[in-house]
Amino acid sequence: MRLRLEKRLEPSRRMLVLTPVLSVVAIMLLGIVIFDGLGYDGQQAVWELFFTPVLDAYKWRDVATKAAPLIIIALGLSLGNQAKIWNIGAEGQYIVGAIAAAGVAYSTQSLSGFWIIPLMVLAGMAAGAAYAAVPAVLRTRYGVSEVLSSLMLVYVSLQLLSYMVTGPWKDPDGHNFPQTASLTDAQLLPHDIWDSGIPPGLLVALLAAAIFYVIVSRTVFGFSIRAIGEAPHAARYGGFSSDGIVWATLMISGGMAGLAGVFELMQLGRLNLGYPSGYGFTAIIVSLLGRSHPIGVFIAGIVLAITYVGGQVAQTVVHVPNATAGLFQALLLFAILASDLLVRYRIRFSIKADPLTERGGA
Amino acid sequence: MSMTFIIDALVTVIGITTPILLAASGELVVEKSGVINLGVEGMMLVGAIAGFAVTFETGNPWLGIVIAMLAGAASSLIFGVLVLSLGANQVATGLALTIFGIGLSSLIGSNYVGIANDPLDSPFPDDLAKDAFWRIIFGHSPFVYMAVLLVLAIGYFLNKTRAGLVLRAVGENDFSAHSIGYPVIAIRYAAIAFGGAASGLAGADFSMVISPLWAEQMTAGRGWIALALVVFAGWRAGRLLAGSYFFGVLMALELYAKASGFAIFPSQFWAAMPYLIAVIVLAIISSRDGKGGKAPACLGKPFIPNG
């Protein structure tokens, strides 16, 4: 018997949907083995990591809170993914978005009015987009890979954050902690929407997913992104500007990351050194696990949020180290990348000599 | 400026340059074979924890170095299998390797937080290594000498040997190399593993010499600087050596600005500087297309024979 790969004429739609699910299941099984190998109770650890946050209603809010920024950032990234433009510096755009919103908050401390929150949102989105414009300029004018330039800027944004919270915007009443003053009531959204337990960020994520669904599937812009990604030369003959797509995808993903930054700032109530959470990096996993499709991204965002919350549960119950969730997120990404093979190829088991028995082997 | 200060400064620059030189040298070989591995930062962290943990458990730093290289190579092979055998996207897979390295090193390292090892000293006798002047040559950790030898050896290998020529051919035109009988995939596997070992070694330099105390994500983004360095150097070993020390000076400025309370700019400005300069330098190098050195033609493209 032998294994044979056969290229599919078209990517399998069934596999496109099925492989992310298979990846999650595979990682759960692998997790049992890994935890057992490390000397923990593998089955219980995986249970706490993946199922407790789903089954325990008290954890739902945590999951929703963590899912919101992941989904918002990943929706933006999913456009670039389809055009094969890699903004891997979303973490930086997320941080400058929060810094800009905190700047608005800093200068409106003694004011009130309905306009403050919209202004914070606008400032955050504009800052995120502007920060993503740097790799866009560098790529379209100088041919610099957006992968490296966007990533370098993450480290710059971390230093900017550190400077702002230890320097000019440091809370004078903060007992010398490196943090800004708390947001005022006029700068905060209600914790729940209509007392439903749904954080405002998740509602924004849901709306954004709907808007992206329309953009991707119903507009010429959405079509041109896919065209550039799949057949750049043909797309250029078709009159689509590849520079234009670089600009659009980077600015949109930067703006979305900035937006997520604003909501996370409102969620935490102030900016401090602990603000950078790696959501900008995890969102890359979310967008790939969700197959860059708005509905898929929404579900994937919740799955990854579950691993964050479950990681904390597993830490307290099974005493696995805090870093476990990160490791599982990486393994999940490996699995999803490996399973791409099933989308593009068909695997056939066959006994070479006799084509008639080919189906029997499978 | 006194002589002592100048020598101190040079020793500092050489020390902090070494990990990025090691990692960038390895990545140079990987990229010359036509593969871009963005997992340098992750492989460095895996090497860092492996080197630290083995040194702590066995008391033998040399064993730590060997295991760090093996661990770096092993983690790079995850990337290798995905991009070479399964045809996965190199950018996404490299990034996954970095996230994996951060997670794995934090997981293993959770047992070692706050523990310190003795830093690995110069391999030369104290008469030379501690001499007020000669320490500038003999007073470094073994990593420094390994890094310089490595980049020189790679320069020789790529430009003067037949095997180096084959490796470059694979990176420039994989299908031609395949059609005249070179094992493209096997050569790329070897290059990736070599790059992984070099990154592992670079990580061990962090955890065994630069700050011999385990801390999560202690490589702090230096792996990305190493990736930028390869572009900066125009994929040439000689310029890689020079470029590394240039970035070493920038990184030393941060340390000196912190130590002296140098007040014109805040310390965060100096910390951000290597990354800012890297972006600017990438723009300058890339805009001088051709003169700045060209990327291998097949860089980042999957190779699927009969595909």
XYZ file of C-alpha atoms in Angstrom:
669
model
C 0.000 0.000 0.000
C 1.225 3.478 -0.667
C 0.165 7.007 -0.070
C -0.283 9.272 -3.016
C -1.012 12.991 -3.259
C -3.197 14.154 -6.058
C -3.637 17.858 -6.690
C -7.246 18.961 -6.665
C -8.440 21.056 -9.574
C -10.024 23.427 -7.109
C -9.495 23.811 -3.358
C -11.967 21.595 -1.564
C -14.641 23.683 0.103
C -15.557 20.845 2.397
C -11.971 20.521 3.591
C -11.727 24.293 3.950
C -14.442 24.116 6.594
C -13.584 20.714 8.013
C -9.819 21.135 8.559
C -10.017 23.882 11.217
C -12.376 21.650 13.216
C -10.085 18.653 12.738
C -7.114 20.799 13.807
C -8.784 21.763 17.071
C -9.652 18.121 17.807
C -6.127 16.977 16.915
C -4.632 19.563 19.260
C -6.893 18.430 22.108
C -5.693 14.843 21.670
C -2.071 15.950 21.358
C -2.585 18.070 24.472
C -3.522 15.013 26.539
C -0.284 13.339 25.452
C 1.837 16.447 26.119
C 0.373 17.126 29.567
C 0.715 13.469 30.548
C 4.319 13.622 29.347
C 4.944 16.687 31.517
C 3.533 14.867 34.531
C 0.110 16.497 34.781
C -3.299 14.870 34.494
C -3.606 15.211 30.720
C -7.313 14.537 30.363
C -8.275 16.939 33.085
C -5.907 19.645 31.830
C -7.383 19.497 28.322
C -10.877 19.448 29.795
C -10.199 22.606 31.810
C -8.438 24.263 28.880
C -11.094 23.711 26.236
C -14.385 22.759 27.902
C -14.702 24.434 31.291
C -14.922 27.939 29.747
C -17.768 26.700 27.531
C -19.709 24.790 30.161
C -19.281 27.173 33.065
C -21.610 30.139 32.549
C -19.502 32.283 34.875
C -16.684 32.093 32.336
C -18.716 33.246 29.346
C -18.150 36.906 30.051
C -14.384 36.381 30.224
C -14.501 34.535 26.931
C -16.554 37.309 25.321
C -14.201 39.981 26.666
C -11.142 38.245 25.253
C -12.819 37.243 21.984
C -13.800 40.818 21.092
C -10.345 42.276 20.393
C -9.201 39.052 18.740
C -12.140 39.078 16.326
C -11.905 42.798 15.572
C -8.176 42.606 14.768
C -8.459 39.312 12.886
C -11.245 40.612 10.630
C -8.904 43.355 9.451
C -6.037 40.911 8.973
C -8.221 38.517 6.997
C -8.414 40.969 4.085
C -4.627 41.115 3.848
C -4.337 37.329 4.152
C -6.496 36.870 1.086
C -4.316 39.264 -0.898
C -1.169 37.627 0.582
C -0.188 40.871 2.276
C 1.144 40.093 5.714
C 0.569 42.672 8.386
C 2.199 40.904 11.305
C 2.566 44.133 13.254
C -1.079 44.377 14.303
C 0.086 44.292 17.922
C 1.844 47.625 17.336
C -1.194 49.177 15.675
C -3.326 47.903 18.547
C -0.980 49.573 21.041
C -0.795 52.950 19.267
C -4.590 52.871 18.913
C -4.863 52.614 22.675
C -2.203 55.295 23.157
C -4.098 57.704 20.896
C -7.380 57.042 22.717
C -5.599 57.497 26.023
C -4.305 60.809 24.663
C -7.857 61.948 24.010
C -8.792 60.766 27.484
C -5.839 62.645 28.993
C -6.891 65.921 27.403
C -10.609 65.555 28.204
C -10.274 64.571 31.860
C -12.297 67.505 33.156
C -14.828 67.512 30.311
C -17.994 65.629 29.689
C -20.132 65.079 26.643
C -21.373 62.386 24.322
C -18.642 63.261 21.792
C -15.710 62.074 23.901
C -16.127 58.358 23.293
C -16.600 58.711 19.508
C -13.525 60.923 19.457
C -11.505 58.277 21.309
C -12.678 55.639 18.844
C -11.804 57.814 15.863
C -8.408 58.729 17.285
C -7.603 55.082 17.953
C -8.606 53.935 14.492
C -6.756 56.805 12.833
C -3.610 56.109 14.846
C -3.724 52.389 14.040
C -4.228 53.111 10.358
C -1.481 55.736 10.328
C 0.901 53.302 11.997
C 0.085 50.690 9.359
C 0.614 53.321 6.663
C 4.349 53.192 7.394
C 4.781 49.621 6.087
C 2.391 50.527 3.249
C 4.581 53.449 2.126
C 7.723 51.402 2.525
C 6.316 48.532 0.498
C 4.761 50.545 -2.332
C 7.525 53.149 -2.699
C 10.679 51.288 -1.706
C 9.750 47.640 -2.045
C 10.371 46.834 1.639
C 8.671 43.642 2.816
C 5.738 44.619 5.027
C 6.441 41.554 7.154
C 9.636 42.913 8.692
C 8.733 46.607 8.748
C 5.365 46.110 10.446
C 6.989 43.852 13.015
C 9.841 46.251 13.837
C 7.232 48.895 14.595
C 5.726 46.679 17.314
C 8.909 47.109 19.338
C 8.884 50.847 18.711
C 5.279 51.078 19.923
C 6.171 49.183 23.111
C 8.791 51.808 23.907
C 6.371 54.629 23.101
C 3.841 53.097 25.491
C 6.484 52.722 28.185
C 7.515 56.353 27.726
C 3.964 57.733 27.888
C 2.928 55.828 31.026
C 6.157 56.497 32.907
C 6.548 60.077 31.624
C 4.103 62.683 30.393
C 0.841 60.841 31.077
C 1.765 59.198 34.338
C -1.005 59.401 36.884
C 0.106 61.960 39.532
C -2.088 60.209 42.114
C -0.980 56.743 41.048
C 1.514 56.000 43.879
C 4.298 56.119 41.311
C 2.894 53.162 39.345
C 3.610 53.361 35.612
C 0.020 53.997 34.543
C -2.276 56.758 33.335
C -5.170 58.146 35.338
C -8.387 56.117 35.274
C -10.814 56.934 32.497
C -13.674 59.120 33.648
C -17.340 58.176 33.337
C -17.616 60.225 30.147
C -14.799 58.145 28.675
C -16.185 54.725 29.515
C -18.813 52.596 27.876
C -21.237 50.636 30.039
C -19.717 47.343 31.141
C -22.597 45.365 29.677
C -24.924 46.200 26.848
C -28.448 46.375 28.318
C -27.328 44.311 31.323
C -27.104 41.306 29.053
C -23.580 40.268 30.033
C -22.373 41.084 26.530
C -19.402 43.480 26.605
C -19.636 46.367 24.100
C -16.539 45.124 22.299
C -18.224 41.872 21.331
C -21.179 43.736 19.884
C -18.745 45.787 17.796
C -17.027 42.563 16.726
C -20.362 41.122 15.629
C -21.262 44.252 13.647
C -17.822 44.373 12.092
C -18.069 40.722 11.053
C -21.348 41.499 9.288
C -19.839 44.498 7.508
C -16.782 42.500 6.448
C -19.030 39.736 5.180
C -20.698 42.198 2.841
C -17.375 43.742 1.775
C -15.755 40.427 1.012
C -18.601 38.689 -0.745
C -20.586 41.507 -2.324
C -18.209 44.242 -3.474
C -15.696 44.694 -6.291
C -13.116 45.611 -3.660
C -13.554 42.222 -1.967
C -13.231 40.495 -5.303
C -10.092 42.415 -6.262
C -8.409 41.426 -2.980
C -8.951 37.758 -3.731
C -7.904 38.263 -7.340
C -4.612 39.875 -6.306
C -3.936 37.067 -3.848
C -4.689 34.219 -6.210
C -3.444 35.535 -9.544
C -1.544 38.805 -9.170
C -0.580 39.091 -12.828
C -4.035 38.382 -14.147
C -5.507 40.819 -11.617
C -3.197 43.553 -12.812
C -4.263 42.937 -16.411
C -7.802 43.164 -15.149
C -7.082 46.700 -14.009
C -6.757 46.136 -10.263
C -3.964 48.145 -8.695
C -1.769 46.015 -6.469
C -0.382 49.105 -4.711
C -3.936 50.168 -4.013
C -4.680 46.792 -2.451
C -1.529 46.997 -0.302
C -2.650 50.388 0.960
C -6.252 49.378 1.512
C -5.553 46.122 3.341
C -2.854 47.606 5.569
C -4.858 50.716 6.442
C -8.018 48.728 7.155
C -6.208 46.158 9.282
C -4.353 48.950 11.100
C -7.598 50.800 11.740
C -9.276 47.649 13.057
C -6.332 46.912 15.341
C -6.534 50.505 16.607
C -10.265 50.068 17.204
C -9.616 46.930 19.238
C -7.043 48.904 21.191
C -9.614 51.543 22.143
C -12.144 48.994 23.371
C -9.508 47.155 25.338
C -8.472 50.459 26.924
C -12.086 51.079 27.953
C -12.308 47.514 29.220
C -9.216 47.961 31.431
C -10.051 51.526 32.439
C -6.516 52.885 32.070
C -3.274 52.444 30.186
C -0.342 50.780 31.944
C 2.833 48.841 31.198
C 0.908 45.570 31.257
C -1.387 46.695 28.458
C 0.284 44.834 25.539
C -1.299 41.419 25.623
C -0.195 39.796 22.394
C -3.743 39.950 20.971
C -2.274 41.382 17.778
C -0.229 38.200 17.294
C -2.931 35.783 18.414
C -5.297 37.487 15.963
C -3.097 36.179 13.134
C -3.896 32.660 14.345
C -7.568 33.615 14.562
C -7.675 34.880 10.981
C -5.954 31.747 9.630
C -8.009 29.347 11.757
C -11.129 31.173 10.588
C -9.982 30.769 6.992
C -10.138 34.554 6.583
C -13.903 34.309 6.320
C -15.869 36.684 8.595
C -18.037 33.937 10.081
C -15.046 31.648 10.472
C -13.055 34.451 12.100
C -15.858 35.101 14.574
C -15.962 31.443 15.623
C -12.163 31.160 15.669
C -11.933 34.243 17.870
C -14.180 32.576 20.415
C -12.143 29.351 20.248
C -8.882 31.189 20.905
C -10.525 33.215 23.691
C -11.570 29.899 25.236
C -7.915 28.782 25.320
C -6.939 32.000 27.125
C -9.648 31.602 29.744
C -9.156 27.826 29.907
C -5.420 28.357 30.345
C -6.131 30.316 33.511
C -8.539 27.661 34.739
C -6.042 24.886 34.036
C -3.407 26.883 35.857
C -5.454 27.087 39.045
C -7.005 23.612 38.907
C -4.286 21.388 37.396
C -1.362 23.766 38.161
C -0.027 23.766 34.617
C 2.179 26.804 33.925
C 0.682 30.034 32.652
C 2.421 29.693 29.293
C 0.330 26.668 28.328
C -2.305 28.622 26.410
C 0.345 30.230 24.204
C 1.888 26.879 23.394
C -1.480 25.447 22.421
C -2.249 28.427 20.237
C 1.009 27.842 18.364
C 0.319 24.118 17.983
C -3.132 24.976 16.678
C -1.564 27.222 14.059
C 0.878 24.469 13.062
C -2.039 22.061 12.700
C -4.083 24.429 10.578
C -1.109 25.174 8.313
C -0.355 21.470 7.922
C -3.976 20.653 7.181
C -3.955 23.087 4.265
C -2.518 20.180 2.355
C -5.891 18.433 2.555
C -7.574 21.454 1.010
C -5.312 21.530 -2.007
C -4.539 17.828 -2.400
C -6.419 14.584 -2.282
C -4.745 11.756 -0.417
C -5.122 8.353 -1.986
C -4.044 5.083 -0.461
C -3.373 2.616 -3.181
C -1.738 -0.685 -3.965
C 0.355 0.348 -6.866
C 0.122 -2.753 -9.013
C -3.632 -3.052 -9.134
C -5.680 0.060 -9.815
C -8.906 -1.871 -9.293
C -8.279 -2.227 -5.580
C -7.422 1.431 -5.219
C -10.683 2.289 -3.476
C -10.396 -0.646 -1.110
C -7.338 0.866 0.519
C -9.139 4.025 1.492
C 37.567 59.551 27.140
C 39.905 57.241 28.846
C 41.343 54.111 27.350
C 39.468 51.968 29.874
C 36.177 53.486 28.814
C 36.846 52.831 25.139
C 37.842 49.232 25.809
C 34.792 48.733 28.039
C 32.543 50.119 25.337
C 34.058 47.907 22.648
C 33.757 44.809 24.808
C 30.096 45.682 25.436
C 29.380 46.208 21.740
C 31.060 42.941 20.768
C 29.149 41.070 23.450
C 25.666 42.273 22.537
C 26.301 41.984 18.810
C 27.145 38.300 19.025
C 23.661 36.759 19.281
C 22.296 38.740 16.334
C 25.407 37.879 14.318
C 24.976 34.175 15.100
C 21.284 34.131 14.277
C 21.674 36.236 11.143
C 24.508 34.011 9.872
C 22.277 30.972 10.155
C 19.363 32.752 8.520
C 21.650 33.850 5.680
C 22.255 30.211 4.772
C 18.528 29.439 5.024
C 17.597 32.357 2.771
C 20.362 31.546 0.286
C 18.645 28.178 -0.166
C 15.435 29.992 -1.083
C 13.552 29.677 2.214
C 12.640 32.497 4.600
C 12.232 31.352 8.195
C 10.611 34.037 10.323
C 10.893 31.786 13.366
C 14.342 33.061 14.387
C 13.034 34.704 17.551
C 11.248 31.505 18.588
C 14.223 29.259 17.862
C 16.457 31.605 19.842
C 14.139 31.287 22.830
C 14.096 27.498 22.558
C 17.908 27.536 22.444
C 18.015 29.986 25.344
C 15.964 27.831 27.689
C 17.654 24.609 26.548
C 21.120 26.026 27.131
C 20.138 27.511 30.464
C 18.323 24.452 31.780
C 20.988 21.941 30.734
C 23.758 24.101 32.177
C 21.855 24.432 35.427
C 20.990 20.730 35.713
C 24.373 19.318 34.675
C 26.748 22.129 35.564
C 28.315 21.660 32.152
C 27.944 24.770 29.966
C 29.427 23.070 26.907
C 26.752 20.406 27.074
C 24.281 23.276 27.404
C 25.584 24.825 24.197
C 25.335 21.550 22.274
C 21.793 20.883 23.488
C 20.796 24.477 22.699
C 21.941 23.977 19.107
C 20.150 20.641 18.856
C 16.986 22.157 20.311
C 17.132 25.050 17.851
C 17.620 22.632 14.971
C 14.827 20.349 16.171
C 12.354 23.225 16.407
C 13.390 24.465 12.963
C 12.539 21.046 11.550
C 8.887 21.526 12.538
C 9.005 24.513 10.214
C 10.894 22.431 7.649
C 8.313 19.658 7.544
C 5.462 22.127 7.190
C 6.923 24.290 4.428
C 9.002 21.714 2.552
C 7.024 18.504 2.822
C 3.526 19.916 3.263
C 3.913 23.051 1.152
C 2.644 25.411 3.872
C 3.071 29.174 3.569
C 6.506 30.229 4.821
C 5.501 33.552 6.364
C 2.676 32.080 8.418
C 4.649 28.993 9.411
C 7.680 31.024 10.472
C 5.462 33.193 12.586
C 3.875 30.076 14.085
C 7.374 28.863 14.979
C 8.048 32.117 16.831
C 4.798 31.839 18.789
C 5.639 28.187 19.476
C 9.119 29.085 20.716
C 7.736 31.752 23.044
C 5.182 29.291 24.450
C 7.509 26.310 24.785
C 10.347 28.283 26.364
C 7.970 29.917 28.840
C 6.499 26.516 29.702
C 9.863 24.863 30.340
C 11.268 28.032 31.843
C 8.512 28.314 34.463
C 10.647 26.000 36.629
C 13.700 28.219 36.280
C 12.412 31.751 36.822
C 14.679 33.650 39.183
C 17.496 31.085 39.062
C 20.948 32.300 37.990
C 23.880 30.435 36.476
C 27.481 31.607 36.485
C 28.099 33.396 33.204
C 30.325 31.530 30.776
C 33.751 33.209 30.826
C 36.479 33.667 28.275
C 38.186 30.413 27.277
C 41.597 32.092 27.524
C 43.827 32.217 30.624
C 43.177 35.092 33.025
C 46.528 36.714 32.244
C 45.145 37.538 28.814
C 41.407 37.581 29.432
C 41.564 40.003 32.377
C 44.460 42.099 31.091
C 43.540 45.786 30.919
C 44.253 45.938 27.219
C 44.316 42.422 25.810
C 40.836 41.624 27.062
C 39.605 43.443 24.000
C 40.720 40.363 22.051
C 40.822 37.595 24.632
C 38.259 38.679 27.205
C 35.061 37.523 25.492
C 32.794 34.552 25.963
C 33.315 31.573 23.632
C 30.199 32.656 21.709
C 31.994 35.727 20.375
C 34.729 33.655 18.758
C 32.243 31.095 17.483
C 30.162 33.855 15.860
C 33.075 35.421 14.008
C 34.386 32.044 12.877
C 30.887 31.033 11.804
C 30.262 34.039 9.593
C 33.708 33.727 7.999
C 33.153 30.030 7.382
C 29.754 30.739 5.856
C 31.244 33.389 3.576
C 33.844 30.889 2.419
C 31.294 28.101 2.068
C 28.854 30.143 -0.012
C 31.379 31.730 -2.323
C 34.277 29.332 -2.600
C 32.954 25.807 -2.307
C 31.050 23.609 -4.680
C 28.465 22.728 -2.027
C 27.882 26.441 -1.443
C 27.352 26.941 -5.161
C 24.761 24.166 -5.203
C 22.977 25.728 -2.223
C 22.847 29.082 -4.011
C 21.628 27.417 -7.197
C 18.770 25.853 -5.257
C 17.853 29.302 -3.942
C 18.115 31.036 -7.292
C 16.318 28.518 -9.465
C 14.887 25.498 -7.720
C 13.375 23.886 -10.808
C 16.631 24.022 -12.772
C 18.557 22.675 -9.803
C 15.997 19.889 -9.500
C 16.133 19.057 -13.203
C 19.899 18.598 -13.170
C 19.552 16.215 -10.282
C 20.169 18.167 -7.086
C 17.947 17.177 -4.164
C 16.275 20.562 -3.635
C 14.142 19.542 -0.681
C 16.978 17.738 1.135
C 19.319 20.707 0.693
C 16.678 23.050 2.060
C 16.077 20.753 5.027
C 19.790 20.866 5.788
C 19.897 24.665 5.470
C 16.867 25.087 7.750
C 18.375 22.783 10.397
C 21.666 24.677 10.204
C 19.839 27.971 10.645
C 17.949 26.502 13.594
C 21.171 25.398 15.264
C 22.697 28.861 14.772
C 19.595 30.498 16.268
C 19.696 28.051 19.170
C 23.315 29.011 19.767
C 22.367 32.689 19.625
C 19.685 32.098 22.240
C 22.124 30.267 24.484
C 24.388 33.315 24.310
C 21.540 35.337 25.823
C 20.765 32.947 28.658
C 24.324 31.865 29.427
C 26.375 35.044 28.967
C 24.432 38.243 28.375
C 22.011 37.734 31.258
C 22.562 34.303 32.800
C 19.198 34.394 34.505
C 16.075 32.940 32.917
C 13.385 35.467 32.000
C 10.434 34.933 29.679
C 10.996 36.301 26.169
C 14.482 37.376 27.159
C 15.582 37.726 23.539
C 13.267 40.766 23.349
C 12.887 40.947 19.580
C 16.542 40.559 18.659
C 15.628 37.684 16.348
C 13.739 40.142 14.166
C 16.763 42.421 14.038
C 18.740 39.405 12.812
C 16.198 38.899 10.018
C 16.455 42.535 9.006
C 20.245 42.249 9.070
C 20.196 39.616 6.343
C 18.332 42.030 4.055
C 20.547 44.888 5.208
C 23.630 42.859 4.278
C 22.291 42.205 0.792
C 22.611 38.461 1.465
C 26.408 38.703 1.741
C 28.439 37.356 4.639
C 31.004 40.177 4.746
C 28.395 42.878 4.996
C 26.523 40.809 7.540
C 29.541 40.978 9.835
C 29.869 44.745 9.427
C 26.114 45.343 9.703
C 25.869 43.339 12.917
C 28.433 45.504 14.663
C 26.644 48.614 13.419
C 23.484 47.402 15.151
C 25.598 46.377 18.125
C 26.646 50.004 18.561
C 22.992 51.099 18.450
C 22.051 48.540 21.085
C 25.008 49.545 23.262
C 23.803 53.153 23.171
C 20.684 52.022 25.010
C 22.743 50.433 27.787
C 25.004 53.463 28.106
C 22.100 55.913 28.015
C 20.458 53.983 30.859
C 23.642 53.687 32.893
C 24.656 57.317 32.578
C 21.178 58.797 32.927
C 21.918 60.586 29.673
C 18.997 62.961 29.607
C 18.593 64.476 26.136
C 16.310 61.629 25.095
C 14.376 59.249 27.331
C 15.804 55.734 27.631
C 12.842 54.367 25.655
C 14.035 56.355 22.679
C 17.361 54.543 22.733
C 15.632 51.202 23.210
C 13.427 51.837 20.179
C 16.322 53.076 18.090
C 17.686 49.755 16.692
C 14.194 48.932 15.425
C 13.622 52.399 13.955
C 17.007 52.359 12.268
C 16.311 48.851 10.976
C 13.134 50.103 9.268
C 14.929 53.092 7.769
C 17.864 50.994 6.627
C 15.521 48.450 5.026
C 13.955 51.285 3.024
C 17.334 52.615 1.880
C 18.678 49.196 0.945
C 15.517 48.102 -0.832
C 15.207 51.304 -2.850
C 18.714 50.847 -4.243
C 17.525 47.809 -6.135
C 20.389 45.724 -7.463
C 23.172 47.790 -5.944
C 22.194 46.809 -2.427
C 22.402 43.105 -3.225
C 19.544 41.002 -4.424
C 17.414 38.480 -2.643
C 17.653 34.874 -3.865
C 15.140 34.564 -6.678
C 13.165 31.714 -5.119
C 13.023 33.248 -1.622
C 9.770 32.343 0.070
C 8.337 30.370 -2.836
C 7.251 26.800 -2.227
C 8.853 24.105 -4.339
C 6.608 21.226 -5.292
C 8.185 18.956 -7.895
C 5.775 17.678 -10.555
C 3.279 19.787 -8.732
